[in-house]
JSON list of C-alpha atoms in Angstrom, two decimals:
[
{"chain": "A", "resi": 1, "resn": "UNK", "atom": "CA", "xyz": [10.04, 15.65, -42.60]},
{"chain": "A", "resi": 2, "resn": "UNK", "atom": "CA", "xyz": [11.23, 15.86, -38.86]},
{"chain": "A", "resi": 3, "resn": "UNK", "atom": "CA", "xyz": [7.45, 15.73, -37.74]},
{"chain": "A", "resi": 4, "resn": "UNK", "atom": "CA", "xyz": [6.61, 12.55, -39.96]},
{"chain": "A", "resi": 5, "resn": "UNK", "atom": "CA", "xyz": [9.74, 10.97, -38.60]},
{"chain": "A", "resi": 6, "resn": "UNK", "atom": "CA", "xyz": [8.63, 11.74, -34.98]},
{"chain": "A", "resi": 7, "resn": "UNK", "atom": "CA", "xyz": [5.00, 10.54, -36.05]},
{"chain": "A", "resi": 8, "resn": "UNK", "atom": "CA", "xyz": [6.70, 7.15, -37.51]},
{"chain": "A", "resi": 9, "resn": "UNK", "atom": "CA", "xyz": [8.79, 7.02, -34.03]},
{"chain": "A", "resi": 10, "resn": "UNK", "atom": "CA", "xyz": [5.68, 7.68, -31.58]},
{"chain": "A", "resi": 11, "resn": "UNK", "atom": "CA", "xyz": [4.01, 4.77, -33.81]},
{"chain": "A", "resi": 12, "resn": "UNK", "atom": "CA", "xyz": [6.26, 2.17, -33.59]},
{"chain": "A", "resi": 13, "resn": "UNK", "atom": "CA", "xyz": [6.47, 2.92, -29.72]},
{"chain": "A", "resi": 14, "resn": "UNK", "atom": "CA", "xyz": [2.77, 2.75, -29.56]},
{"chain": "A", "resi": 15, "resn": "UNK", "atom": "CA", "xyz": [2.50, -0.69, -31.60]},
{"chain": "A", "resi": 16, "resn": "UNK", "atom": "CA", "xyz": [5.77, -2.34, -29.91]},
{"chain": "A", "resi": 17, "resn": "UNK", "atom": "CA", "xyz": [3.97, -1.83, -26.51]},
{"chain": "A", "resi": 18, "resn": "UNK", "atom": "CA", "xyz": [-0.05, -2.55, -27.85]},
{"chain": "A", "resi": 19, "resn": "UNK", "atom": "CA", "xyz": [-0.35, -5.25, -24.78]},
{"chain": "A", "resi": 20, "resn": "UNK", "atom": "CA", "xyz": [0.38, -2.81, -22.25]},
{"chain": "A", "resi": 21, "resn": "UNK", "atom": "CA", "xyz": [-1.93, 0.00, -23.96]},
{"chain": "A", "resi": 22, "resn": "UNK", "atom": "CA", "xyz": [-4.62, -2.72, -23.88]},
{"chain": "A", "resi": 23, "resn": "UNK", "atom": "CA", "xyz": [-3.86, -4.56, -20.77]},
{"chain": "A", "resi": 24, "resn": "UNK", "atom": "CA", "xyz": [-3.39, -1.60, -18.45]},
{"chain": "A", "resi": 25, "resn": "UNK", "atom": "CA", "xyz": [-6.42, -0.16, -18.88]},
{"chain": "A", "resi": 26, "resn": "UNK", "atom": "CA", "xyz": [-8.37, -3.52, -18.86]},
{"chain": "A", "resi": 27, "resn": "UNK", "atom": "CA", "xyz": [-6.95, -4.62, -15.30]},
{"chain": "A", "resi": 28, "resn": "UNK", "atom": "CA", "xyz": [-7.64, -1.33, -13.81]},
{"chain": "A", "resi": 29, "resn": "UNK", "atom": "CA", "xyz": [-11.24, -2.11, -15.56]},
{"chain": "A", "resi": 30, "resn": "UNK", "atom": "CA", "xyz": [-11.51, -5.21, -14.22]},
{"chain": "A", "resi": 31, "resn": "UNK", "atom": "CA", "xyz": [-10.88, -4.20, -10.91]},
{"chain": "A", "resi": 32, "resn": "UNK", "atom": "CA", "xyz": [-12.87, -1.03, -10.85]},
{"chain": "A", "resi": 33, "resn": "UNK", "atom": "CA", "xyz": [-15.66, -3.56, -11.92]},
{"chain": "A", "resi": 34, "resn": "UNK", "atom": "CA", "xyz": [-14.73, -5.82, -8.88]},
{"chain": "A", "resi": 35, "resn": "UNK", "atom": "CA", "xyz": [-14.82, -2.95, -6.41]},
{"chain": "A", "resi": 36, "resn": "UNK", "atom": "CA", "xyz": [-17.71, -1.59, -7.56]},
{"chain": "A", "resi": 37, "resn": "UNK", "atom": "CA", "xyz": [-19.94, -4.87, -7.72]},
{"chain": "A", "resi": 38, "resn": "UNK", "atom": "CA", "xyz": [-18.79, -6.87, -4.66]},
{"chain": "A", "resi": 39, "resn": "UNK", "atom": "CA", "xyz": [-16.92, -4.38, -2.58]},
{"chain": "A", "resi": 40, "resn": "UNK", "atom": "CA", "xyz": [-19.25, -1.02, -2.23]},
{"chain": "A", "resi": 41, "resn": "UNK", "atom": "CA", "xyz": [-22.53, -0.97, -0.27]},
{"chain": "A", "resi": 42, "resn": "UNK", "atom": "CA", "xyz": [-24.98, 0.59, -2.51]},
{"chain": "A", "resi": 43, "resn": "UNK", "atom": "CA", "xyz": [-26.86, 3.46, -1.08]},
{"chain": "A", "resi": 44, "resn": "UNK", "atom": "CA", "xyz": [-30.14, 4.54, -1.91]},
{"chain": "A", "resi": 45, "resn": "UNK", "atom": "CA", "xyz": [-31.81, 8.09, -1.91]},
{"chain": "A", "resi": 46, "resn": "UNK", "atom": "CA", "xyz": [-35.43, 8.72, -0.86]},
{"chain": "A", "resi": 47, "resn": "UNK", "atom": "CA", "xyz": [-37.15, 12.64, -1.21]},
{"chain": "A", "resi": 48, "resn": "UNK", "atom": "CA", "xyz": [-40.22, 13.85, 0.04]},
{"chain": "A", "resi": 49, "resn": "UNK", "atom": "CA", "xyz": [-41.32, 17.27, -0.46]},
{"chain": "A", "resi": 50, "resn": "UNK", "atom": "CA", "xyz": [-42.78, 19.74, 2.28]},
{"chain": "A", "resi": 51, "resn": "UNK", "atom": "CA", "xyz": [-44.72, 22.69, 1.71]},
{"chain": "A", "resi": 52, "resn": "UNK", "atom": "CA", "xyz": [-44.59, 25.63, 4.11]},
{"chain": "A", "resi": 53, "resn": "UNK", "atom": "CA", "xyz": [-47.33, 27.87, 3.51]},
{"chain": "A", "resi": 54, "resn": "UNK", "atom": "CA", "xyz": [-48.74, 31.38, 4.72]},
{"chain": "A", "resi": 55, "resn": "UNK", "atom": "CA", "xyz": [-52.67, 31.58, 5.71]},
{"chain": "A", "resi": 56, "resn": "UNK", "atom": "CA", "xyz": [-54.68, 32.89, 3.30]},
{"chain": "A", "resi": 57, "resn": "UNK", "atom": "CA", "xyz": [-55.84, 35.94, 4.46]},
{"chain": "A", "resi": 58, "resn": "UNK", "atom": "CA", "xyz": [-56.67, 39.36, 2.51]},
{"chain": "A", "resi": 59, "resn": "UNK", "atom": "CA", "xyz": [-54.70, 39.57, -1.01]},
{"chain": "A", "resi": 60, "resn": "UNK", "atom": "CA", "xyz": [-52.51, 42.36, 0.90]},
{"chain": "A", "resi": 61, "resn": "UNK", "atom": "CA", "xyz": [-51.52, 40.00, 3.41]},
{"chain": "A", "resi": 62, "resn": "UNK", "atom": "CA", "xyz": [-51.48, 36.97, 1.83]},
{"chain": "A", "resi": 63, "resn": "UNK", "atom": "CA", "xyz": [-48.75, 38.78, -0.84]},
{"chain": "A", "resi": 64, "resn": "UNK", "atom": "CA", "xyz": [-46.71, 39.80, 2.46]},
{"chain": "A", "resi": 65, "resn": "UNK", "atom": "CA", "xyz": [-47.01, 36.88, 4.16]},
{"chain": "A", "resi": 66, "resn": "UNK", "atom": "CA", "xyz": [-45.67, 34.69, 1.02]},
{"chain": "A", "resi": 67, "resn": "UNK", "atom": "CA", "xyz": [-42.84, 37.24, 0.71]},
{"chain": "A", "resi": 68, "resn": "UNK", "atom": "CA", "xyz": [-42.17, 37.05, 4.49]},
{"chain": "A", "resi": 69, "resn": "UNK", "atom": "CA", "xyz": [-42.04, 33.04, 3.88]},
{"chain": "A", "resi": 70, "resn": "UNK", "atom": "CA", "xyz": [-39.82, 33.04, 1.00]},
{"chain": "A", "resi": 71, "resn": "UNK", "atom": "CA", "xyz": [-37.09, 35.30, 2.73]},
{"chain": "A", "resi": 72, "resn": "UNK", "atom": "CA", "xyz": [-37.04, 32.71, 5.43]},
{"chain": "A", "resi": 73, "resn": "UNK", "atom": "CA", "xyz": [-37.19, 29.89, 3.94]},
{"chain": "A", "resi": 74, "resn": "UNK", "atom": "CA", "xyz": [-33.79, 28.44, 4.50]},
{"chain": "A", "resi": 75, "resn": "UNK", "atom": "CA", "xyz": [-34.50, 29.52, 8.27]},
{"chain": "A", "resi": 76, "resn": "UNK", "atom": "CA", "xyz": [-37.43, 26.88, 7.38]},
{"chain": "A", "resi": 77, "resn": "UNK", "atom": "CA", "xyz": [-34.96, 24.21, 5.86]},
{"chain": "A", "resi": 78, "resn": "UNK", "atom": "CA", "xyz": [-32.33, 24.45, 8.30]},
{"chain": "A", "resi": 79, "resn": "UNK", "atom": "CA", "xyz": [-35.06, 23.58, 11.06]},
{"chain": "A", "resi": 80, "resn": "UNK", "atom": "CA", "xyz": [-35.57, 19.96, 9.40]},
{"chain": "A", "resi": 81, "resn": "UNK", "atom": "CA", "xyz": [-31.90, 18.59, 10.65]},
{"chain": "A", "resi": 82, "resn": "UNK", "atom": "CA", "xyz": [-32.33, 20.67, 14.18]},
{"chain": "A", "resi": 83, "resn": "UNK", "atom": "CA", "xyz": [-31.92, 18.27, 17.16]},
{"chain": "A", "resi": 84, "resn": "UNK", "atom": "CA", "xyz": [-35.54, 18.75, 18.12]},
{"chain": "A", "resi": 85, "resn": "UNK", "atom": "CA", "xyz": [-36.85, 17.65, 14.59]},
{"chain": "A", "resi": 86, "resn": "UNK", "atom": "CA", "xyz": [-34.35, 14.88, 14.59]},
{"chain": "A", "resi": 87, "resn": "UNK", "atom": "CA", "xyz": [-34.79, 13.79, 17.72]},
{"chain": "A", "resi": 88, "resn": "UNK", "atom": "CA", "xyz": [-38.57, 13.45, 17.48]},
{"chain": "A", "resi": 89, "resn": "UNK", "atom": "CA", "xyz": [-37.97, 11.79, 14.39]},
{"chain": "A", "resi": 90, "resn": "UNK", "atom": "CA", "xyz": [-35.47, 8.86, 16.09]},
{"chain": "A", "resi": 91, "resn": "UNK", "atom": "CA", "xyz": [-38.16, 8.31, 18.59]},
{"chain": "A", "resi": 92, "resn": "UNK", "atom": "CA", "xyz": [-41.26, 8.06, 15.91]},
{"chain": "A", "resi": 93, "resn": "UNK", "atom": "CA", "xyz": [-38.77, 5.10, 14.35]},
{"chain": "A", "resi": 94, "resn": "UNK", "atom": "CA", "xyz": [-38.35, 3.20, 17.86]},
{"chain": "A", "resi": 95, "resn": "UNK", "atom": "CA", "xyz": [-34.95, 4.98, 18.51]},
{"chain": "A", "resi": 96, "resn": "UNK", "atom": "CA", "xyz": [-33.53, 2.69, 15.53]},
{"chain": "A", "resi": 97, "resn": "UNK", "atom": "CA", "xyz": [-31.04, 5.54, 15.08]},
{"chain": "A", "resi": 98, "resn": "UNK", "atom": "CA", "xyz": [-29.29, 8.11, 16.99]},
{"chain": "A", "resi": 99, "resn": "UNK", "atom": "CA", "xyz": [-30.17, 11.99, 16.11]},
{"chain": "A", "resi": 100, "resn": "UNK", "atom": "CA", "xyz": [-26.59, 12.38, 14.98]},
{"chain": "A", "resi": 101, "resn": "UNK", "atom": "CA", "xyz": [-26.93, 9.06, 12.71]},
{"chain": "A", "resi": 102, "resn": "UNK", "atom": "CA", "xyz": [-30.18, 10.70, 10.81]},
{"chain": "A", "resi": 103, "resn": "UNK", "atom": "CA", "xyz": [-28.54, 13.55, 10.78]},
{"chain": "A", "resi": 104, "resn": "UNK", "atom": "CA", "xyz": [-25.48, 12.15, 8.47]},
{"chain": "A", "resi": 105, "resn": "UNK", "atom": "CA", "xyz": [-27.97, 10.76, 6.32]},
{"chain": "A", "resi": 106, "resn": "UNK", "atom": "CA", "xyz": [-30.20, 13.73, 5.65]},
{"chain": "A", "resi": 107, "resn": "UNK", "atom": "CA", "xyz": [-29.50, 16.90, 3.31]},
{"chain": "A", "resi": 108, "resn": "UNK", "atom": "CA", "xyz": [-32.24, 19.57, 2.98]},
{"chain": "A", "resi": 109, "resn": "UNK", "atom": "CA", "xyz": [-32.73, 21.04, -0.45]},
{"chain": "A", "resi": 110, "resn": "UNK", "atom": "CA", "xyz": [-34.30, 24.61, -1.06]},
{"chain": "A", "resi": 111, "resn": "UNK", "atom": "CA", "xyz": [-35.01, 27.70, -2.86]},
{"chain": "A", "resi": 112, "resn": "UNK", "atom": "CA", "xyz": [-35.41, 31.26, -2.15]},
{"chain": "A", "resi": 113, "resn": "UNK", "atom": "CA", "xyz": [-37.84, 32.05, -4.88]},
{"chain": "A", "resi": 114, "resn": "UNK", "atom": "CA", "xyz": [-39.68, 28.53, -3.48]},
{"chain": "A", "resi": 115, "resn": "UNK", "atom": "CA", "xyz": [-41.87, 27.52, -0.72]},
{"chain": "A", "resi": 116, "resn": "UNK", "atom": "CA", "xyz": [-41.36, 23.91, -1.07]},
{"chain": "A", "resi": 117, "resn": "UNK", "atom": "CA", "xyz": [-38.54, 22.17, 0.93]},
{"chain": "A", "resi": 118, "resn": "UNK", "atom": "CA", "xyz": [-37.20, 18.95, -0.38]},
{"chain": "A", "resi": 119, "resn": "UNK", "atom": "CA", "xyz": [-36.11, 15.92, 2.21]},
{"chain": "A", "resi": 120, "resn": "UNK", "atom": "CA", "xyz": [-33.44, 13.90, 0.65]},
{"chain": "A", "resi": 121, "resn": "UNK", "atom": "CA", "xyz": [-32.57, 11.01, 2.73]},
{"chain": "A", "resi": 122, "resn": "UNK", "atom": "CA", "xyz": [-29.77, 8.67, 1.72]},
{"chain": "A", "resi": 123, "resn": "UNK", "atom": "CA", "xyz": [-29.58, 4.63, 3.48]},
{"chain": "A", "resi": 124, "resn": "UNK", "atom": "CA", "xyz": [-28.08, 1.69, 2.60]},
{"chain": "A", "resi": 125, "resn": "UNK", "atom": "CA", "xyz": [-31.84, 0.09, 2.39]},
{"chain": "A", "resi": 126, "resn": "UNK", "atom": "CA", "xyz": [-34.15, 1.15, -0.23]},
{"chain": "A", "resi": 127, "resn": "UNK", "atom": "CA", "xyz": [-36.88, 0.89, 2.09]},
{"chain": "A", "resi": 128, "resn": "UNK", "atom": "CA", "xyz": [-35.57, 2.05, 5.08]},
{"chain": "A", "resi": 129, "resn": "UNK", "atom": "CA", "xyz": [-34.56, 5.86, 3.79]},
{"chain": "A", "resi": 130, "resn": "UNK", "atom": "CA", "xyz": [-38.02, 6.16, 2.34]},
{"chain": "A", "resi": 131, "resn": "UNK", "atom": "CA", "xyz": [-39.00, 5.30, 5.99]},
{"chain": "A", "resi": 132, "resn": "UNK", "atom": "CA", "xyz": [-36.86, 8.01, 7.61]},
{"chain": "A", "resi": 133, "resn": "UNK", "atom": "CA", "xyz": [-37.95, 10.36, 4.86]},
{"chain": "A", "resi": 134, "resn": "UNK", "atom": "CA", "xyz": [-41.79, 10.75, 5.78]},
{"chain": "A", "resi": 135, "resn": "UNK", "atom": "CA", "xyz": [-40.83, 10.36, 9.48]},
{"chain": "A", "resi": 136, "resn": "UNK", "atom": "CA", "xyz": [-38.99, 13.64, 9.20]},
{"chain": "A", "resi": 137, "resn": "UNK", "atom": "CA", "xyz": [-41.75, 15.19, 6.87]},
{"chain": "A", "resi": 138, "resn": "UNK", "atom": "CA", "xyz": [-44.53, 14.25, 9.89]},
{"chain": "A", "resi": 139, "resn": "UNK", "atom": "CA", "xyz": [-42.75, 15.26, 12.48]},
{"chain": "A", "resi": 140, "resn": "UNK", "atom": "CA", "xyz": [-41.50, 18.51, 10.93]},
{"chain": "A", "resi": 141, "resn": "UNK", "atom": "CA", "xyz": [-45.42, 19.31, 9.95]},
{"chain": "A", "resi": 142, "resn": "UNK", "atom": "CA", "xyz": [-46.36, 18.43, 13.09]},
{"chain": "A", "resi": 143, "resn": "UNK", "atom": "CA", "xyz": [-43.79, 20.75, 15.11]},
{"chain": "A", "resi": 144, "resn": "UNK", "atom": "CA", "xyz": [-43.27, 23.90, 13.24]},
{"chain": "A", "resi": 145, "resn": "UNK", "atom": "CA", "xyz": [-46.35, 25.39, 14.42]},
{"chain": "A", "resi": 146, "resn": "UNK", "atom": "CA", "xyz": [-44.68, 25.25, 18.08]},
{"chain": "A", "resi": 147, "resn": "UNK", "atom": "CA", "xyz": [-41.36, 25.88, 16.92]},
{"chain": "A", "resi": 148, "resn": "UNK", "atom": "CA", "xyz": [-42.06, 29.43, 13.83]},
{"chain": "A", "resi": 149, "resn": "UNK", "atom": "CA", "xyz": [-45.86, 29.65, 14.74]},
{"chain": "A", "resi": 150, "resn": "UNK", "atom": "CA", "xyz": [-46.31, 28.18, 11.05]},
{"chain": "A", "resi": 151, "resn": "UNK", "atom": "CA", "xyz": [-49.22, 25.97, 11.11]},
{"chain": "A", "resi": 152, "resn": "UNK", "atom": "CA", "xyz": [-49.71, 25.40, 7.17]},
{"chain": "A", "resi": 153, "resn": "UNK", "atom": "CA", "xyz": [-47.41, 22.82, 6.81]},
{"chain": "A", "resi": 154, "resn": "UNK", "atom": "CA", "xyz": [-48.38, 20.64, 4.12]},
{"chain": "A", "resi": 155, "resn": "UNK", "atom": "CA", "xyz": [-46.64, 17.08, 3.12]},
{"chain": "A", "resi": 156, "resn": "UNK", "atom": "CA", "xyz": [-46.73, 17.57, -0.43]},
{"chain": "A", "resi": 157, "resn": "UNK", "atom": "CA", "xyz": [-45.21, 14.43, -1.99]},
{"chain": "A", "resi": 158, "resn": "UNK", "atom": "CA", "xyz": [-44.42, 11.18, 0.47]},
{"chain": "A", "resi": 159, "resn": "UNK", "atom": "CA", "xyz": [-41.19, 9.60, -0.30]},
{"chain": "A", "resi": 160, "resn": "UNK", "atom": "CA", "xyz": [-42.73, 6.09, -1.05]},
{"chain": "A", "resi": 161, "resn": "UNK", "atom": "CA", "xyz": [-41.49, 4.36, -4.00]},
{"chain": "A", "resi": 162, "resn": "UNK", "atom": "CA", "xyz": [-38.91, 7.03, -4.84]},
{"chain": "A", "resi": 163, "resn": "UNK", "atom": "CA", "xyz": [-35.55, 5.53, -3.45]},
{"chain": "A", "resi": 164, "resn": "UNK", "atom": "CA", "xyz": [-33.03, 5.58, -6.12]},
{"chain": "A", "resi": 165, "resn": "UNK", "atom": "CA", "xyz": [-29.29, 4.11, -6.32]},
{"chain": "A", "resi": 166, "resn": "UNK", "atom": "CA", "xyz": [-27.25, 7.47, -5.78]},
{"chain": "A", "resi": 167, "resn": "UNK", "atom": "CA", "xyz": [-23.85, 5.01, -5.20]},
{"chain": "A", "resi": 168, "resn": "UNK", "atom": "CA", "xyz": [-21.54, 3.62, -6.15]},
{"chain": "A", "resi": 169, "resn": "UNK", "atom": "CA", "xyz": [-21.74, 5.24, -9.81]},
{"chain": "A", "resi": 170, "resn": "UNK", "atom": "CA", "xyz": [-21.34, 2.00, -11.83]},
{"chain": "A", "resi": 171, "resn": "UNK", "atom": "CA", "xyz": [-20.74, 3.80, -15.30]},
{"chain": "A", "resi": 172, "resn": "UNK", "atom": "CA", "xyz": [-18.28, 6.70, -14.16]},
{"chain": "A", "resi": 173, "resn": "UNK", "atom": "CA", "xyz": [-16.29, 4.42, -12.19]},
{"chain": "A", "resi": 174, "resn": "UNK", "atom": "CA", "xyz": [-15.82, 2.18, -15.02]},
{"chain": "A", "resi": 175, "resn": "UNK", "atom": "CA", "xyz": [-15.05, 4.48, -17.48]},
{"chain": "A", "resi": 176, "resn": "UNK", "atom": "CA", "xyz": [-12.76, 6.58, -14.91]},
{"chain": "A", "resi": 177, "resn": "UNK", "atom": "CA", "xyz": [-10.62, 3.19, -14.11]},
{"chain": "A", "resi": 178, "resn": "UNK", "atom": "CA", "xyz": [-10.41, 2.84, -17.71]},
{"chain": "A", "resi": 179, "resn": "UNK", "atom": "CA", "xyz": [-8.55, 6.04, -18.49]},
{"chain": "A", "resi": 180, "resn": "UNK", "atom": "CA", "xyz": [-6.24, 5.82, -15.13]},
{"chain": "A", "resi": 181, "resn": "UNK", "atom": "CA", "xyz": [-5.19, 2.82, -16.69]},
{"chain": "A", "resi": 182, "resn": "UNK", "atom": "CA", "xyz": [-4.97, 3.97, -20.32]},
{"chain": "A", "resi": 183, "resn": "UNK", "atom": "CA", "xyz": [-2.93, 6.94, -18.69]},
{"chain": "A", "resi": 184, "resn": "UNK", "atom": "CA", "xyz": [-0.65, 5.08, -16.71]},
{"chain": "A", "resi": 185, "resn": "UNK", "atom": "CA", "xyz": [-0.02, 3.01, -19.27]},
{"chain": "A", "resi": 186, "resn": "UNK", "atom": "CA", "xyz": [1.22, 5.49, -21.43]},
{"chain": "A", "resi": 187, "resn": "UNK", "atom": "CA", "xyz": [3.32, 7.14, -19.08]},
{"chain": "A", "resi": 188, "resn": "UNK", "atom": "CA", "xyz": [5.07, 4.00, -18.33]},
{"chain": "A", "resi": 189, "resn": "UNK", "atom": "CA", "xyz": [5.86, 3.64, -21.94]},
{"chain": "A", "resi": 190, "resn": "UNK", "atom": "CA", "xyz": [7.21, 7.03, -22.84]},
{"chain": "A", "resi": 191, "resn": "UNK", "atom": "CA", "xyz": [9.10, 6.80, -19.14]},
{"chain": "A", "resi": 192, "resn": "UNK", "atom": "CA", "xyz": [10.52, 3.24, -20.27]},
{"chain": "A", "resi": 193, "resn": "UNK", "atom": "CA", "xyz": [11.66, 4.60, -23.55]},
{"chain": "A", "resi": 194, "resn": "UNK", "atom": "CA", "xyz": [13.30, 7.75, -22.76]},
{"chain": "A", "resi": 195, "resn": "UNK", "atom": "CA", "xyz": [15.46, 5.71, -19.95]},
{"chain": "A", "resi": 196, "resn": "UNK", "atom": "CA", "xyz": [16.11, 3.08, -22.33]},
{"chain": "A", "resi": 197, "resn": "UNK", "atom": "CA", "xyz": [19.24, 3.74, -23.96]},
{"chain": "A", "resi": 198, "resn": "UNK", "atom": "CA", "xyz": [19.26, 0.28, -25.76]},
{"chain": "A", "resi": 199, "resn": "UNK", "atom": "CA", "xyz": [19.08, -0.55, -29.43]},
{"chain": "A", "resi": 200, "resn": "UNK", "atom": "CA", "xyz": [17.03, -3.17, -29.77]},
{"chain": "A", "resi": 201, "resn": "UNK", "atom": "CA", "xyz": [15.75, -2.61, -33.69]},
{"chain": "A", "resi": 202, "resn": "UNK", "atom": "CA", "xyz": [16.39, -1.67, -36.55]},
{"chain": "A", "resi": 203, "resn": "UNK", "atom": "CA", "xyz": [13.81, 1.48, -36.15]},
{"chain": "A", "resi": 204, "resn": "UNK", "atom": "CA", "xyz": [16.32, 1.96, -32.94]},
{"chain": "A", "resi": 205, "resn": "UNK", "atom": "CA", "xyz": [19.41, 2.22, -35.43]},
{"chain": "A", "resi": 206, "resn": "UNK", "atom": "CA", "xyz": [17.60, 5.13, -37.83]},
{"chain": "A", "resi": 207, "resn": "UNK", "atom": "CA", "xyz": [16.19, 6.85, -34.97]},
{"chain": "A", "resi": 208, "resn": "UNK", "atom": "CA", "xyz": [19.81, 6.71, -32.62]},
{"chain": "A", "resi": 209, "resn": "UNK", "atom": "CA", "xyz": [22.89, 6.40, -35.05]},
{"chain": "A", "resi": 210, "resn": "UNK", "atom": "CA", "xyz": [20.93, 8.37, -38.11]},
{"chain": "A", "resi": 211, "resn": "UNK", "atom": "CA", "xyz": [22.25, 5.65, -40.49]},
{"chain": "A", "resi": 212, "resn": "UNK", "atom": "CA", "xyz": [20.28, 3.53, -42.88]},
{"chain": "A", "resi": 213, "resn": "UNK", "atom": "CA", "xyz": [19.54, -0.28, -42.42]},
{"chain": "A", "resi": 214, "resn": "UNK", "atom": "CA", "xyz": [21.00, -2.41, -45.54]},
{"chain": "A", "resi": 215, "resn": "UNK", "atom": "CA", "xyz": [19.65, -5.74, -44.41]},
{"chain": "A", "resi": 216, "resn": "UNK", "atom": "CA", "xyz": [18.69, -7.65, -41.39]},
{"chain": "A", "resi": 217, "resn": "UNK", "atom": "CA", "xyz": [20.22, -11.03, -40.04]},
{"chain": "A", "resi": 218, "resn": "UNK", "atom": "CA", "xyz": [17.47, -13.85, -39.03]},
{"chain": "A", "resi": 219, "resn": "UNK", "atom": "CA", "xyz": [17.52, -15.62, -35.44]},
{"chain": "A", "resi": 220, "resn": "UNK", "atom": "CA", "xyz": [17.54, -18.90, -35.73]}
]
């Protein structure tokens, strides 16, 4: 009995404050929307993938040699955001950016049990990170036989045409604004109500005094 009471009570909260429940969330949604459309630059990712590869040799070798790659390969990786890559790199693209600016914009993806190193470049122009993308993959190929005596670097994807919005995340920030505000919302109510000490129904009369309600007068 107590539970369908409190069920009844949490209810008629709910329903005597519906425009807030609705209205909350839908400003924060509207705003969220406003933010994300007009407000955020959107950024674009660009990958190209490298290939760093042993000579082929004998089979005895060649097995050593991949096994001697794979253990360093994030020695390999960490060698695409050095200064001297980088730098190289700024001057292939007419010293349009700094080697500290490319360097905020690239992160190197890679695996131990994998030769291939991914180039992920992020920019606020589609074109332009696809640009920086096989800048670094050329130059890289074309310095890490100075730099690891490696000199079977292969390019073996180009980052044209695969730019992709990374940001803002249109969907998640909608759907995040919507609960903040469906959240909020709520705890304003239940705050409101348990610091609201007035009776203002007849539910109010049940719930506070614990008497029934015989009849109601009409404003008029």
């Amino acid at each position: 009995m107590d539970s369908t009471l409190d069920l009844s009570r949490l209810l008629h909260i709910l329903k005597k404050n519906l425009w807030l429940l609705i209205g909350l969330p839908l400003l924060f949604l509207i705003i969220s929307a406003i933010v994300t459309f007009f407000i955020m630059t959107p950024k674009y990712q660009a990958t190209t993938q490298i290939l760093v590869n042993p000579k082929q040799t004998n089979d005895n070798m060649l097995q050593q040699n991949v096994q001697g790659t794979l253990q360093q390969v994030n020695t390999y990786a960490e060698i695409v955001t050095s200064p001297r890559i980088l730098d190289k790199t700024a001057k292939k693209l007419d010293h349009r950016y700094k080697s500290s600016e490319l360097a905020g914009k690239v992160n190197v993806e890679s695996s131990a049990e994998s030769q291939v190193i991914k180039v992920h470049v992020v920019d606020v122009k589609k074109g332009e990170s696809e640009k920086i993308a096989n800048a670094i993959a050329k130059v890289y190929r074309d310095e890490m036989p100075d730099i690891m005596n490696v000199d079977n670097v292969t390019i073996l994807s180009h980052a044209d045409n695969t730019a992709q919005q990374v940001s803002p995340k249109t969907m998640l920030n909608l759907v995040v604004a919507l609960f903040l505000g469906l959240i909020l919302a709520l705890l304003f109510i239940f705050i409101k109500e348990l610091t609201d000490t007035r009776i203002k129904d007849e539910q109010d009369i049940e719930d506070h005094l614990k008497l029934p309600v015989l009849g109601s007068i009409k404003r008029f």
